[in-house]
PDB file of C-alpha atoms and ligand atoms in Angstrom:
ATOM      1  CA  MET F   1     -41.723 -51.949   1.678  1.00  0.00           C
ATOM      2  CA  PRO F   2     -41.696 -54.962  -0.672  1.00  0.00           C
ATOM      3  CA  THR F   3     -41.362 -53.965  -4.316  1.00  0.00           C
ATOM      4  CA  PRO F   4     -42.961 -55.727  -7.292  1.00  0.00           C
ATOM      5  CA  HIS F   5     -39.948 -58.079  -7.502  1.00  0.00           C
ATOM      6  CA  ILE F   6     -38.385 -58.163  -3.996  1.00  0.00           C
ATOM      7  CA  ALA F   7     -40.220 -59.368  -0.884  1.00  0.00           C
ATOM      8  CA  ALA F   8     -37.697 -58.354   1.819  1.00  0.00           C
ATOM      9  CA  GLN F   9     -38.820 -55.990   4.580  1.00  0.00           C
ATOM     10  CA  GLU F  10     -37.224 -52.595   5.212  1.00  0.00           C
ATOM     11  CA  GLY F  11     -33.728 -52.974   6.652  1.00  0.00           C
ATOM     12  CA  GLU F  12     -33.316 -56.574   5.482  1.00  0.00           C
ATOM     13  CA  PHE F  13     -30.744 -55.677   2.808  1.00  0.00           C
ATOM     14  CA  ALA F  14     -27.250 -54.438   3.655  1.00  0.00           C
ATOM     15  CA  PRO F  15     -25.971 -51.337   1.787  1.00  0.00           C
ATOM     16  CA  ASN F  16     -23.402 -53.590   0.042  1.00  0.00           C
ATOM     17  CA  VAL F  17     -24.713 -56.240  -2.351  1.00  0.00           C
ATOM     18  CA  ILE F  18     -22.953 -58.933  -4.389  1.00  0.00           C
ATOM     19  CA  MET F  19     -24.986 -59.778  -7.482  1.00  0.00           C
ATOM     20  CA  PRO F  20     -24.461 -63.008  -9.458  1.00  0.00           C
ATOM     21  CA  GLY F  21     -26.796 -63.826 -12.335  1.00  0.00           C
ATOM     22  CA  ASP F  22     -27.728 -67.294 -11.108  1.00  0.00           C
ATOM     23  CA  PRO F  23     -29.930 -67.657  -7.980  1.00  0.00           C
ATOM     24  CA  ARG F  24     -28.154 -70.894  -6.977  1.00  0.00           C
ATOM     25  CA  ARG F  25     -24.884 -68.977  -7.010  1.00  0.00           C
ATOM     26  CA  ALA F  26     -26.445 -66.396  -4.672  1.00  0.00           C
ATOM     27  CA  LYS F  27     -27.282 -69.242  -2.263  1.00  0.00           C
ATOM     28  CA  LEU F  28     -23.801 -70.731  -2.614  1.00  0.00           C
ATOM     29  CA  ILE F  29     -22.106 -67.369  -1.999  1.00  0.00           C
ATOM     30  CA  ALA F  30     -24.243 -66.732   1.105  1.00  0.00           C
ATOM     31  CA  GLU F  31     -23.584 -70.216   2.497  1.00  0.00           C
ATOM     32  CA  THR F  32     -19.860 -70.187   1.689  1.00  0.00           C
ATOM     33  CA  TYR F  33     -18.775 -66.663   2.608  1.00  0.00           C
ATOM     34  CA  PHE F  34     -21.394 -65.154   4.973  1.00  0.00           C
ATOM     35  CA  ASP F  35     -21.774 -65.609   8.713  1.00  0.00           C
ATOM     36  CA  SER F  36     -25.413 -66.245   9.702  1.00  0.00           C
ATOM     37  CA  PRO F  37     -26.899 -65.942   6.180  1.00  0.00           C
ATOM     38  CA  ARG F  38     -30.671 -65.418   6.115  1.00  0.00           C
ATOM     39  CA  LEU F  39     -32.952 -65.688   3.072  1.00  0.00           C
ATOM     40  CA  VAL F  40     -34.715 -62.318   2.698  1.00  0.00           C
ATOM     41  CA  THR F  41     -36.452 -62.664  -0.682  1.00  0.00           C
ATOM     42  CA  GLU F  42     -37.266 -65.360  -3.215  1.00  0.00           C
ATOM     43  CA  VAL F  43     -39.789 -63.769  -5.598  1.00  0.00           C
ATOM     44  CA  ARG F  44     -39.607 -65.626  -8.959  1.00  0.00           C
ATOM     45  CA  GLY F  45     -36.835 -67.785  -7.505  1.00  0.00           C
ATOM     46  CA  ILE F  46     -34.475 -64.778  -7.453  1.00  0.00           C
ATOM     47  CA  LEU F  47     -32.858 -65.543  -4.101  1.00  0.00           C
ATOM     48  CA  GLY F  48     -31.505 -62.795  -1.827  1.00  0.00           C
ATOM     49  CA  TYR F  49     -29.598 -63.353   1.429  1.00  0.00           C
ATOM     50  CA  THR F  50     -28.194 -61.065   4.114  1.00  0.00           C
ATOM     51  CA  GLY F  51     -25.464 -61.995   6.586  1.00  0.00           C
ATOM     52  CA  THR F  52     -22.153 -60.619   7.768  1.00  0.00           C
ATOM     53  CA  ILE F  53     -18.504 -60.914   6.769  1.00  0.00           C
ATOM     54  CA  ALA F  54     -15.957 -59.944   9.444  1.00  0.00           C
ATOM     55  CA  GLY F  55     -18.830 -58.456  11.421  1.00  0.00           C
ATOM     56  CA  ARG F  56     -20.051 -56.193   8.595  1.00  0.00           C
ATOM     57  CA  PRO F  57     -23.509 -56.678   7.082  1.00  0.00           C
ATOM     58  CA  ILE F  58     -23.491 -57.786   3.443  1.00  0.00           C
ATOM     59  CA  SER F  59     -26.160 -59.098   1.059  1.00  0.00           C
ATOM     60  CA  VAL F  60     -26.186 -61.186  -2.078  1.00  0.00           C
ATOM     61  CA  MET F  61     -29.008 -61.256  -4.613  1.00  0.00           C
ATOM     62  CA  ALA F  62     -29.275 -62.770  -8.077  1.00  0.00           C
ATOM     63  CA  SER F  63     -29.957 -60.571 -11.095  1.00  0.00           C
ATOM     64  CA  GLY F  64     -31.297 -63.107 -13.561  1.00  0.00           C
ATOM     65  CA  MET F  65     -29.973 -62.870 -17.121  1.00  0.00           C
ATOM     66  CA  GLY F  66     -29.699 -59.793 -19.298  1.00  0.00           C
ATOM     67  CA  SER F  67     -29.851 -56.027 -19.018  1.00  0.00           C
ATOM     68  CA  PRO F  68     -33.616 -55.603 -18.350  1.00  0.00           C
ATOM     69  CA  SER F  69     -33.507 -58.127 -15.506  1.00  0.00           C
ATOM     70  CA  VAL F  70     -30.443 -56.689 -13.748  1.00  0.00           C
ATOM     71  CA  SER F  71     -31.881 -53.164 -14.206  1.00  0.00           C
ATOM     72  CA  ILE F  72     -35.109 -54.084 -12.394  1.00  0.00           C
ATOM     73  CA  TYR F  73     -33.398 -55.621  -9.349  1.00  0.00           C
ATOM     74  CA  ALA F  74     -30.678 -52.973  -9.067  1.00  0.00           C
ATOM     75  CA  THR F  75     -33.212 -50.126  -9.322  1.00  0.00           C
ATOM     76  CA  GLU F  76     -35.484 -51.636  -6.657  1.00  0.00           C
ATOM     77  CA  LEU F  77     -32.554 -52.371  -4.306  1.00  0.00           C
ATOM     78  CA  ALA F  78     -31.388 -48.764  -4.558  1.00  0.00           C
ATOM     79  CA  ARG F  79     -34.788 -47.059  -4.377  1.00  0.00           C
ATOM     80  CA  ALA F  80     -36.551 -49.208  -1.786  1.00  0.00           C
ATOM     81  CA  TYR F  81     -33.752 -50.711   0.329  1.00  0.00           C
ATOM     82  CA  GLY F  82     -31.094 -47.993   0.388  1.00  0.00           C
ATOM     83  CA  VAL F  83     -28.450 -50.139  -1.304  1.00  0.00           C
ATOM     84  CA  THR F  84     -25.404 -48.005  -2.103  1.00  0.00           C
ATOM     85  CA  ARG F  85     -22.946 -50.428  -3.737  1.00  0.00           C
ATOM     86  CA  ILE F  86     -23.592 -53.384  -6.051  1.00  0.00           C
ATOM     87  CA  VAL F  87     -20.786 -55.574  -7.376  1.00  0.00           C
ATOM     88  CA  ARG F  88     -21.821 -58.039 -10.062  1.00  0.00           C
ATOM     89  CA  VAL F  89     -19.995 -61.364 -10.136  1.00  0.00           C
ATOM     90  CA  GLY F  90     -20.507 -63.333 -13.300  1.00  0.00           C
ATOM     91  CA  THR F  91     -19.126 -65.394 -16.088  1.00  0.00           C
ATOM     92  CA  MET F  92     -18.023 -64.066 -19.449  1.00  0.00           C
ATOM     93  CA  GLY F  93     -17.022 -65.312 -22.854  1.00  0.00           C
ATOM     94  CA  GLY F  94     -13.305 -64.548 -23.269  1.00  0.00           C
ATOM     95  CA  ALA F  95     -12.621 -62.572 -26.429  1.00  0.00           C
ATOM     96  CA  GLN F  96      -8.825 -62.206 -26.607  1.00  0.00           C
ATOM     97  CA  ASP F  97      -6.206 -64.882 -27.438  1.00  0.00           C
ATOM     98  CA  PHE F  98      -4.248 -64.296 -24.244  1.00  0.00           C
ATOM     99  CA  LEU F  99      -7.237 -65.104 -22.011  1.00  0.00           C
ATOM    100  CA  GLN F 100      -7.445 -68.572 -20.432  1.00  0.00           C
ATOM    101  CA  LEU F 101     -10.564 -70.189 -19.031  1.00  0.00           C
ATOM    102  CA  GLY F 102     -10.870 -69.260 -15.366  1.00  0.00           C
ATOM    103  CA  ASP F 103      -9.066 -65.912 -15.745  1.00  0.00           C
ATOM    104  CA  VAL F 104     -10.540 -63.098 -13.648  1.00  0.00           C
ATOM    105  CA  ILE F 105     -11.569 -59.814 -15.294  1.00  0.00           C
ATOM    106  CA  ALA F 106     -12.680 -56.504 -13.766  1.00  0.00           C
ATOM    107  CA  ALA F 107     -14.640 -54.455 -16.305  1.00  0.00           C
ATOM    108  CA  SER F 108     -13.276 -50.891 -16.450  1.00  0.00           C
ATOM    109  CA  ALA F 109     -15.846 -50.053 -19.155  1.00  0.00           C
ATOM    110  CA  ALA F 110     -18.750 -51.804 -20.856  1.00  0.00           C
ATOM    111  CA  HIS F 111     -19.724 -51.276 -24.488  1.00  0.00           C
ATOM    112  CA  THR F 112     -23.296 -52.309 -25.152  1.00  0.00           C
ATOM    113  CA  ASP F 113     -25.989 -52.894 -27.744  1.00  0.00           C
ATOM    114  CA  SER F 114     -28.663 -52.875 -25.033  1.00  0.00           C
ATOM    115  CA  ALA F 115     -31.583 -50.481 -25.403  1.00  0.00           C
ATOM    116  CA  MET F 116     -31.587 -50.156 -21.596  1.00  0.00           C
ATOM    117  CA  THR F 117     -28.502 -47.970 -21.940  1.00  0.00           C
ATOM    118  CA  VAL F 118     -28.353 -46.819 -25.556  1.00  0.00           C
ATOM    119  CA  ARG F 119     -31.570 -44.777 -25.280  1.00  0.00           C
ATOM    120  CA  ARG F 120     -30.954 -43.215 -21.853  1.00  0.00           C
ATOM    121  CA  VAL F 121     -29.657 -39.891 -23.133  1.00  0.00           C
ATOM    122  CA  PRO F 122     -30.911 -39.108 -26.628  1.00  0.00           C
ATOM    123  CA  GLY F 123     -28.125 -38.318 -29.066  1.00  0.00           C
ATOM    124  CA  ILE F 124     -25.405 -39.541 -26.705  1.00  0.00           C
ATOM    125  CA  ASN F 125     -23.297 -42.709 -26.748  1.00  0.00           C
ATOM    126  CA  TYR F 126     -23.133 -43.008 -22.975  1.00  0.00           C
ATOM    127  CA  SER F 127     -19.890 -44.445 -21.510  1.00  0.00           C
ATOM    128  CA  ALA F 128     -20.874 -47.162 -19.053  1.00  0.00           C
ATOM    129  CA  ALA F 129     -18.098 -47.309 -16.447  1.00  0.00           C
ATOM    130  CA  PRO F 130     -17.713 -48.645 -12.892  1.00  0.00           C
ATOM    131  CA  THR F 131     -16.950 -46.687  -9.726  1.00  0.00           C
ATOM    132  CA  PHE F 132     -13.214 -46.059  -9.527  1.00  0.00           C
ATOM    133  CA  SER F 133     -12.885 -46.683  -5.773  1.00  0.00           C
ATOM    134  CA  LEU F 134     -14.429 -50.164  -6.142  1.00  0.00           C
ATOM    135  CA  LEU F 135     -12.249 -50.941  -9.157  1.00  0.00           C
ATOM    136  CA  ARG F 136      -9.135 -49.774  -7.293  1.00  0.00           C
ATOM    137  CA  ALA F 137     -10.042 -51.896  -4.249  1.00  0.00           C
ATOM    138  CA  ALA F 138     -10.537 -54.936  -6.503  1.00  0.00           C
ATOM    139  CA  VAL F 139      -7.146 -54.406  -8.150  1.00  0.00           C
ATOM    140  CA  GLU F 140      -5.421 -53.883  -4.792  1.00  0.00           C
ATOM    141  CA  HIS F 141      -6.924 -57.069  -3.359  1.00  0.00           C
ATOM    142  CA  ALA F 142      -6.020 -59.129  -6.427  1.00  0.00           C
ATOM    143  CA  GLU F 143      -2.433 -57.870  -6.253  1.00  0.00           C
ATOM    144  CA  SER F 144      -2.034 -58.619  -2.546  1.00  0.00           C
ATOM    145  CA  ALA F 145      -3.731 -62.041  -2.837  1.00  0.00           C
ATOM    146  CA  GLY F 146      -1.713 -63.046  -5.922  1.00  0.00           C
ATOM    147  CA  ILE F 147      -4.835 -63.365  -8.098  1.00  0.00           C
ATOM    148  CA  PRO F 148      -4.015 -62.445 -11.720  1.00  0.00           C
ATOM    149  CA  LEU F 149      -6.611 -59.850 -12.744  1.00  0.00           C
ATOM    150  CA  HIS F 150      -7.225 -58.433 -16.220  1.00  0.00           C
ATOM    151  CA  VAL F 151      -8.715 -54.934 -16.213  1.00  0.00           C
ATOM    152  CA  GLY F 152     -10.294 -53.549 -19.371  1.00  0.00           C
ATOM    153  CA  PRO F 153     -13.419 -53.009 -21.460  1.00  0.00           C
ATOM    154  CA  ILE F 154     -16.007 -55.711 -22.020  1.00  0.00           C
ATOM    155  CA  PHE F 155     -19.075 -55.993 -24.274  1.00  0.00           C
ATOM    156  CA  THR F 156     -22.557 -56.264 -22.702  1.00  0.00           C
ATOM    157  CA  THR F 157     -24.896 -57.714 -25.301  1.00  0.00           C
ATOM    158  CA  ASP F 158     -28.613 -58.482 -25.396  1.00  0.00           C
ATOM    159  CA  ALA F 159     -27.939 -61.463 -27.667  1.00  0.00           C
ATOM    160  CA  PHE F 160     -26.230 -64.533 -26.185  1.00  0.00           C
ATOM    161  CA  TYR F 161     -26.613 -66.029 -29.672  1.00  0.00           C
ATOM    162  CA  GLN F 162     -25.045 -63.309 -31.773  1.00  0.00           C
ATOM    163  CA  PRO F 163     -26.442 -62.549 -35.210  1.00  0.00           C
ATOM    164  CA  GLU F 164     -24.114 -63.228 -38.150  1.00  0.00           C
ATOM    165  CA  ASN F 165     -22.180 -59.987 -38.319  1.00  0.00           C
ATOM    166  CA  ASP F 166     -18.731 -58.654 -37.465  1.00  0.00           C
ATOM    167  CA  THR F 167     -19.698 -56.603 -34.373  1.00  0.00           C
ATOM    168  CA  VAL F 168     -17.857 -58.801 -31.900  1.00  0.00           C
ATOM    169  CA  ALA F 169     -14.817 -59.103 -34.196  1.00  0.00           C
ATOM    170  CA  LYS F 170     -14.576 -55.309 -34.433  1.00  0.00           C
ATOM    171  CA  LEU F 171     -14.871 -54.909 -30.668  1.00  0.00           C
ATOM    172  CA  ILE F 172     -12.185 -57.588 -30.165  1.00  0.00           C
ATOM    173  CA  ALA F 173      -9.898 -55.713 -32.572  1.00  0.00           C
ATOM    174  CA  MET F 174     -10.407 -52.634 -30.369  1.00  0.00           C
ATOM    175  CA  GLY F 175      -9.243 -54.452 -27.235  1.00  0.00           C
ATOM    176  CA  THR F 176     -12.508 -55.688 -25.760  1.00  0.00           C
ATOM    177  CA  LEU F 177     -11.686 -58.450 -23.290  1.00  0.00           C
ATOM    178  CA  ALA F 178     -14.906 -60.417 -22.982  1.00  0.00           C
ATOM    179  CA  VAL F 179     -18.624 -60.684 -23.679  1.00  0.00           C
ATOM    180  CA  GLU F 180     -21.431 -60.890 -21.117  1.00  0.00           C
ATOM    181  CA  MET F 181     -24.973 -59.584 -20.678  1.00  0.00           C
ATOM    182  CA  GLU F 182     -25.415 -57.306 -17.630  1.00  0.00           C
ATOM    183  CA  ALA F 183     -22.484 -55.035 -16.697  1.00  0.00           C
ATOM    184  CA  ALA F 184     -23.307 -51.987 -18.852  1.00  0.00           C
ATOM    185  CA  ALA F 185     -26.889 -51.938 -17.562  1.00  0.00           C
ATOM    186  CA  LEU F 186     -25.730 -52.193 -13.947  1.00  0.00           C
ATOM    187  CA  TYR F 187     -23.184 -49.393 -14.458  1.00  0.00           C
ATOM    188  CA  THR F 188     -25.804 -47.199 -16.132  1.00  0.00           C
ATOM    189  CA  VAL F 189     -28.524 -47.780 -13.528  1.00  0.00           C
ATOM    190  CA  GLY F 190     -25.912 -47.013 -10.856  1.00  0.00           C
ATOM    191  CA  ALA F 191     -25.229 -43.677 -12.514  1.00  0.00           C
ATOM    192  CA  VAL F 192     -28.946 -42.905 -12.864  1.00  0.00           C
ATOM    193  CA  GLU F 193     -29.916 -43.959  -9.329  1.00  0.00           C
ATOM    194  CA  GLY F 194     -26.732 -42.794  -7.597  1.00  0.00           C
ATOM    195  CA  PHE F 195     -25.197 -46.048  -6.335  1.00  0.00           C
ATOM    196  CA  GLN F 196     -21.710 -47.453  -6.877  1.00  0.00           C
ATOM    197  CA  THR F 197     -21.000 -50.357  -9.213  1.00  0.00           C
ATOM    198  CA  LEU F 198     -18.406 -52.831 -10.448  1.00  0.00           C
ATOM    199  CA  MET F 199     -18.346 -56.099 -12.357  1.00  0.00           C
ATOM    200  CA  VAL F 200     -15.807 -58.824 -11.646  1.00  0.00           C
ATOM    201  CA  GLY F 201     -16.099 -62.097 -13.505  1.00  0.00           C
ATOM    202  CA  THR F 202     -14.371 -65.210 -14.707  1.00  0.00           C
ATOM    203  CA  VAL F 203     -13.886 -66.431 -18.247  1.00  0.00           C
ATOM    204  CA  SER F 204     -16.210 -69.476 -18.453  1.00  0.00           C
ATOM    205  CA  ASP F 205     -15.861 -70.078 -22.175  1.00  0.00           C
ATOM    206  CA  HIS F 206     -14.225 -68.434 -25.160  1.00  0.00           C
ATOM    207  CA  VAL F 207     -15.895 -66.605 -28.008  1.00  0.00           C
ATOM    208  CA  TYR F 208     -13.827 -68.366 -30.719  1.00  0.00           C
ATOM    209  CA  LYS F 209     -11.577 -70.933 -28.990  1.00  0.00           C
ATOM    210  CA  THR F 210     -13.108 -74.348 -28.248  1.00  0.00           C
ATOM    211  CA  GLU F 211     -12.064 -75.027 -24.675  1.00  0.00           C
ATOM    212  CA  GLU F 212     -14.102 -76.273 -21.757  1.00  0.00           C
ATOM    213  CA  MET F 213     -13.734 -76.348 -17.992  1.00  0.00           C
ATOM    214  CA  SER F 214     -14.927 -79.072 -15.643  1.00  0.00           C
ATOM    215  CA  SER F 215     -17.639 -78.003 -13.228  1.00  0.00           C
ATOM    216  CA  GLU F 216     -15.108 -78.192 -10.342  1.00  0.00           C
ATOM    217  CA  GLU F 217     -12.702 -75.858 -12.178  1.00  0.00           C
ATOM    218  CA  ARG F 218     -15.609 -73.544 -12.955  1.00  0.00           C
ATOM    219  CA  GLU F 219     -16.606 -73.252  -9.276  1.00  0.00           C
ATOM    220  CA  LYS F 220     -13.001 -72.911  -8.085  1.00  0.00           C
ATOM    221  CA  THR F 221     -12.199 -70.107 -10.496  1.00  0.00           C
ATOM    222  CA  PHE F 222     -15.565 -68.409  -9.916  1.00  0.00           C
ATOM    223  CA  GLY F 223     -14.638 -68.351  -6.221  1.00  0.00           C
ATOM    224  CA  ARG F 224     -11.656 -66.124  -7.059  1.00  0.00           C
ATOM    225  CA  ALA F 225     -13.967 -63.549  -8.655  1.00  0.00           C
ATOM    226  CA  VAL F 226     -16.275 -63.691  -5.616  1.00  0.00           C
ATOM    227  CA  GLU F 227     -13.288 -63.183  -3.329  1.00  0.00           C
ATOM    228  CA  VAL F 228     -12.230 -60.080  -5.280  1.00  0.00           C
ATOM    229  CA  ALA F 229     -15.821 -58.758  -5.271  1.00  0.00           C
ATOM    230  CA  ILE F 230     -16.152 -59.216  -1.499  1.00  0.00           C
ATOM    231  CA  ALA F 231     -12.816 -57.499  -0.904  1.00  0.00           C
ATOM    232  CA  ALA F 232     -13.950 -54.535  -3.013  1.00  0.00           C
ATOM    233  CA  LEU F 233     -17.166 -54.273  -0.973  1.00  0.00           C
ATOM    234  CA  GLN F 234     -15.287 -54.582   2.334  1.00  0.00           C
ATOM    235  CA  SER F 235     -13.060 -51.606   1.377  1.00  0.00           C
TER     236      SER F 235
HETATM  237  N1  LIG L   1     -21.850 -64.346 -24.467  1.00  0.00           N
HETATM  238  C1  LIG L   1     -22.666 -63.722 -23.632  1.00  0.00           C
HETATM  239  N2  LIG L   1     -22.688 -63.957 -22.339  1.00  0.00           N
HETATM  240  C2  LIG L   1     -21.848 -64.874 -21.839  1.00  0.00           C
HETATM  241  C3  LIG L   1     -20.965 -65.571 -22.666  1.00  0.00           C
HETATM  242  C4  LIG L   1     -20.966 -65.283 -24.052  1.00  0.00           C
HETATM  243  O1  LIG L   1     -20.196 -65.863 -24.832  1.00  0.00           O
HETATM  244  N3  LIG L   1     -20.259 -66.424 -21.876  1.00  0.00           N
HETATM  245  C5  LIG L   1     -20.703 -66.247 -20.609  1.00  0.00           C
HETATM  246  N4  LIG L   1     -21.661 -65.310 -20.588  1.00  0.00           N
END
């Protein structure tokens, strides 16, 4: 059963997977939120754990950075391990004035410059979007838990260091909330492979404001995004 990039045996992944970019965050999520977490794969240091929350099996596995990386892991989880829902939890660069560091965003759409998505259907500008039922569950949880949640489009880019052009400025002018590097690819692979997707993240920095968070604030606010992601997967 192991795939080129995942060493778990058949049945070792739950159908519901939380997917941070950073492997250490996968470990932290498993140890903080799961009952009886068990390491099921660590190929290339991309850690995956399975445990339970409220008696229901759940897994967490890192995606690494960028659209190609998340596309590999999401495809293999769906094809080889029967994963049916993947919710990415990540950090984003805030792109609107009203956003504060630590704010939580659920991406209702993801514009992208990534070839992983742009070339999927020749001649078409594909609309990368999450699964509505997961998005609705995230919004409902945030409302009942008193977690302020921004819902809107984000920009998934291949370039963390943007070239000198006005692409991001134009997307900001059109209401794009934040910039990150994986959501559009996850949403697109979900559509291609037939699994459900969502991205929930926190604003870790700002595209044009110079503000910084302490590492404690970063972890505390990231925890709110994880909580929303888990609630969506428990729905
Ligand atoms: N750009 C891309 N990805 C990111 C950023 C950013 O500014 N911040 C956090 N992830």
